[in-house]
């Protein structure tokens, strides 16, 4: 199976996630927000994304494949593994007569270094974009010198899939998938101590 047959299994299930919250700076109330990505994984509109994208948001919405924007809510999250599950407002989905598509999931235990993979998401808040690469390491452990951004930390108990596929701001929360069109990971970029992406 090649990428042209793998992409249609995941592409329609990819969403752009907009997260907003209220913060206070120098006594001033400000509404701040950002964009990330996510992937629908069932008929009930559940979406897997990064915790740093959605876990601290007060308001969530998702832009679907048909460009419809739908409200969402946080179901649960784990900052240590940087994963969160959100759910679309299914009443709104039904009102707008949206037919949801969800992506199949594979088994990340069966990936190996050198396997071809594709990363999909909404870099810089743009519409869906795809990059390709390989599995660089299937069980990477992050040191204390690297973090997930936003003040989030991980632990040595957790392993990560490393890929050389391009992951840019906004790709976070999008799917990493194999040539069978099965999701095997969720994308996040590692931030260096100086604050920039280090290409991992």
Short mmCIF file of C-alpha atoms in Angstrom, two decimals:
data_model
loop_
_atom_site.label_atom_id
_atom_site.label_comp_id
_atom_site.label_asym_id
_atom_site.label_seq_id
_atom_site.Cartn_x
_atom_site.Cartn_y
_atom_site.Cartn_z
CA UNK A 1 0.00 0.00 0.00
CA UNK A 2 1.36 3.45 -0.87
CA UNK A 3 0.65 6.92 0.47
CA UNK A 4 -2.07 7.64 -2.12
CA UNK A 5 -4.18 4.84 -0.68
CA UNK A 6 -3.19 5.49 2.95
CA UNK A 7 -4.02 9.22 3.04
CA UNK A 8 -7.78 8.92 2.29
CA UNK A 9 -8.20 6.73 5.39
CA UNK A 10 -6.94 9.50 7.73
CA UNK A 11 -7.28 12.81 5.87
CA UNK A 12 -11.10 13.19 6.25
CA UNK A 13 -10.87 12.43 9.98
CA UNK A 14 -8.30 15.18 10.62
CA UNK A 15 -9.54 18.35 12.33
CA UNK A 16 -8.07 21.72 13.17
CA UNK A 17 -8.49 22.41 16.88
CA UNK A 18 -8.91 25.97 18.13
CA UNK A 19 -8.38 26.38 21.87
CA UNK A 20 -9.14 29.55 23.82
CA UNK A 21 -8.77 30.63 27.42
CA UNK A 22 -8.76 33.78 29.53
CA UNK A 23 -5.53 34.99 31.08
CA UNK A 24 -4.54 38.07 33.05
CA UNK A 25 -1.48 40.17 32.18
CA UNK A 26 -0.55 43.20 34.30
CA UNK A 27 -4.09 43.36 35.64
CA UNK A 28 -5.63 43.20 32.17
CA UNK A 29 -7.99 40.43 31.14
CA UNK A 30 -7.09 38.94 27.75
CA UNK A 31 -8.54 36.18 25.63
CA UNK A 32 -5.75 34.07 24.19
CA UNK A 33 -5.88 31.13 21.87
CA UNK A 34 -3.98 28.86 19.58
CA UNK A 35 -4.38 26.19 16.95
CA UNK A 36 -3.51 22.54 16.87
CA UNK A 37 -4.73 19.39 15.21
CA UNK A 38 -6.62 16.24 16.11
CA UNK A 39 -8.00 13.04 14.65
CA UNK A 40 -11.55 11.69 14.98
CA UNK A 41 -11.49 8.07 16.13
CA UNK A 42 -15.13 7.00 16.52
CA UNK A 43 -18.73 7.66 15.45
CA UNK A 44 -19.44 9.59 18.67
CA UNK A 45 -17.12 12.39 17.59
CA UNK A 46 -14.27 11.66 20.01
CA UNK A 47 -10.97 13.22 18.95
CA UNK A 48 -7.44 12.39 20.06
CA UNK A 49 -5.10 15.38 20.32
CA UNK A 50 -2.28 16.73 22.50
CA UNK A 51 -2.84 17.83 26.07
CA UNK A 52 -0.83 20.99 25.41
CA UNK A 53 -3.30 21.83 22.62
CA UNK A 54 -6.60 21.23 24.44
CA UNK A 55 -6.00 20.25 28.06
CA UNK A 56 -6.02 23.75 29.55
CA UNK A 57 -8.53 25.40 27.23
CA UNK A 58 -11.77 26.95 28.45
CA UNK A 59 -13.34 26.87 24.98
CA UNK A 60 -12.71 24.42 22.15
CA UNK A 61 -13.89 24.24 18.57
CA UNK A 62 -12.91 22.08 15.61
CA UNK A 63 -12.92 22.74 11.88
CA UNK A 64 -13.88 19.57 10.01
CA UNK A 65 -13.09 18.32 6.50
CA UNK A 66 -16.17 20.12 5.09
CA UNK A 67 -14.92 23.41 6.65
CA UNK A 68 -17.77 23.42 9.19
CA UNK A 69 -16.76 24.65 12.64
CA UNK A 70 -18.20 22.69 15.58
CA UNK A 71 -17.87 23.27 19.32
CA UNK A 72 -16.10 20.63 21.37
CA UNK A 73 -15.43 19.80 25.02
CA UNK A 74 -12.59 18.20 26.93
CA UNK A 75 -13.30 14.62 28.02
CA UNK A 76 -9.97 13.89 29.69
CA UNK A 77 -6.25 14.33 29.39
CA UNK A 78 -2.85 13.23 30.61
CA UNK A 79 -0.14 15.94 30.65
CA UNK A 80 2.63 13.38 31.26
CA UNK A 81 2.02 11.71 27.90
CA UNK A 82 0.71 14.93 26.30
CA UNK A 83 -2.54 13.27 25.21
CA UNK A 84 -6.12 14.50 25.48
CA UNK A 85 -9.52 13.33 24.28
CA UNK A 86 -12.10 15.91 23.26
CA UNK A 87 -15.57 15.37 21.85
CA UNK A 88 -17.51 17.26 19.22
CA UNK A 89 -20.90 18.72 20.18
CA UNK A 90 -22.96 15.95 18.60
CA UNK A 91 -26.17 18.01 18.72
CA UNK A 92 -24.43 20.59 16.53
CA UNK A 93 -23.09 17.83 14.26
CA UNK A 94 -26.65 16.54 13.76
CA UNK A 95 -28.11 20.03 13.28
CA UNK A 96 -25.57 20.73 10.54
CA UNK A 97 -26.15 17.27 9.04
CA UNK A 98 -22.44 16.42 9.10
CA UNK A 99 -21.39 12.87 8.24
CA UNK A 100 -18.37 12.10 10.40
CA UNK A 101 -15.44 10.02 9.21
CA UNK A 102 -13.05 8.45 11.69
CA UNK A 103 -9.57 7.05 11.23
CA UNK A 104 -8.54 3.44 11.92
CA UNK A 105 -5.87 2.91 14.56
CA UNK A 106 -2.92 0.54 14.21
CA UNK A 107 -0.63 -0.99 16.82
CA UNK A 108 2.40 1.15 17.62
CA UNK A 109 4.11 -1.90 19.13
CA UNK A 110 4.48 -3.23 15.58
CA UNK A 111 6.40 -0.28 14.15
CA UNK A 112 10.16 -0.38 13.62
CA UNK A 113 12.98 1.97 12.74
CA UNK A 114 12.98 2.71 9.03
CA UNK A 115 9.22 2.22 8.53
CA UNK A 116 7.68 4.88 6.28
CA UNK A 117 5.12 7.14 7.99
CA UNK A 118 3.06 10.23 7.18
CA UNK A 119 2.23 13.13 9.50
CA UNK A 120 -0.91 15.18 9.02
CA UNK A 121 -2.12 18.33 10.70
CA UNK A 122 -2.74 22.07 10.44
CA UNK A 123 0.68 23.75 10.58
CA UNK A 124 0.53 27.43 11.52
CA UNK A 125 -3.28 27.22 11.62
CA UNK A 126 -3.50 26.41 7.90
CA UNK A 127 -5.74 23.73 6.45
CA UNK A 128 -4.58 20.12 6.35
CA UNK A 129 -1.00 19.47 5.32
CA UNK A 130 0.89 16.18 4.99
CA UNK A 131 4.59 15.44 5.42
CA UNK A 132 6.43 12.16 5.11
CA UNK A 133 9.33 10.50 6.86
CA UNK A 134 10.44 7.36 8.63
CA UNK A 135 10.39 6.02 12.16
CA UNK A 136 13.72 7.24 13.53
CA UNK A 137 13.32 5.55 16.93
CA UNK A 138 10.33 3.60 18.20
CA UNK A 139 11.05 3.93 21.94
CA UNK A 140 12.74 7.29 22.55
CA UNK A 141 13.09 8.43 26.18
CA UNK A 142 13.33 12.19 26.66
CA UNK A 143 15.87 13.71 29.02
CA UNK A 144 15.18 16.51 31.45
CA UNK A 145 16.78 18.90 28.95
CA UNK A 146 13.79 18.64 26.59
CA UNK A 147 10.19 19.58 27.28
CA UNK A 148 6.86 19.59 25.53
CA UNK A 149 6.29 23.34 25.59
CA UNK A 150 3.84 25.29 27.71
CA UNK A 151 5.61 24.24 30.89
CA UNK A 152 4.63 20.59 30.45
CA UNK A 153 6.99 17.84 31.53
CA UNK A 154 7.23 14.16 30.79
CA UNK A 155 8.75 11.31 32.76
CA UNK A 156 11.36 8.67 32.12
CA UNK A 157 8.59 6.06 32.38
CA UNK A 158 7.18 7.20 29.05
CA UNK A 159 8.58 6.36 25.62
CA UNK A 160 7.97 8.29 22.41
CA UNK A 161 7.99 7.56 18.71
CA UNK A 162 10.59 9.71 16.96
CA UNK A 163 10.11 10.55 13.29
CA UNK A 164 11.91 12.76 10.81
CA UNK A 165 8.63 13.83 9.19
CA UNK A 166 8.25 17.62 9.39
CA UNK A 167 6.26 18.68 12.48
CA UNK A 168 5.58 22.42 12.66
CA UNK A 169 3.58 24.55 15.14
CA UNK A 170 -0.08 23.64 14.59
CA UNK A 171 0.76 20.03 13.63
CA UNK A 172 0.61 19.12 17.31
CA UNK A 173 -2.21 16.68 17.98
CA UNK A 174 -2.38 15.45 14.40
CA UNK A 175 -1.97 11.83 13.37
CA UNK A 176 1.22 9.97 12.56
CA UNK A 177 0.12 7.08 10.37
CA UNK A 178 1.56 4.15 8.49
CA UNK A 179 1.29 3.16 4.84
CA UNK A 180 -1.80 1.10 5.66
CA UNK A 181 -3.59 4.29 6.68
CA UNK A 182 -3.56 3.37 10.39
CA UNK A 183 -2.81 5.91 13.12
CA UNK A 184 0.25 4.82 15.12
CA UNK A 185 1.04 8.04 16.98
CA UNK A 186 0.04 11.62 17.78
CA UNK A 187 2.43 14.37 16.72
CA UNK A 188 4.15 16.84 19.01
CA UNK A 189 7.32 18.87 18.57
CA UNK A 190 9.99 18.79 21.28
CA UNK A 191 11.15 22.22 22.44
CA UNK A 192 14.80 22.95 23.22
CA UNK A 193 15.84 24.74 26.44
CA UNK A 194 16.35 27.92 24.35
CA UNK A 195 12.69 27.79 23.31
CA UNK A 196 12.92 26.70 19.69
CA UNK A 197 12.03 23.51 17.88
CA UNK A 198 14.95 21.11 17.51
CA UNK A 199 13.47 19.16 14.62
CA UNK A 200 12.29 16.18 16.68
#
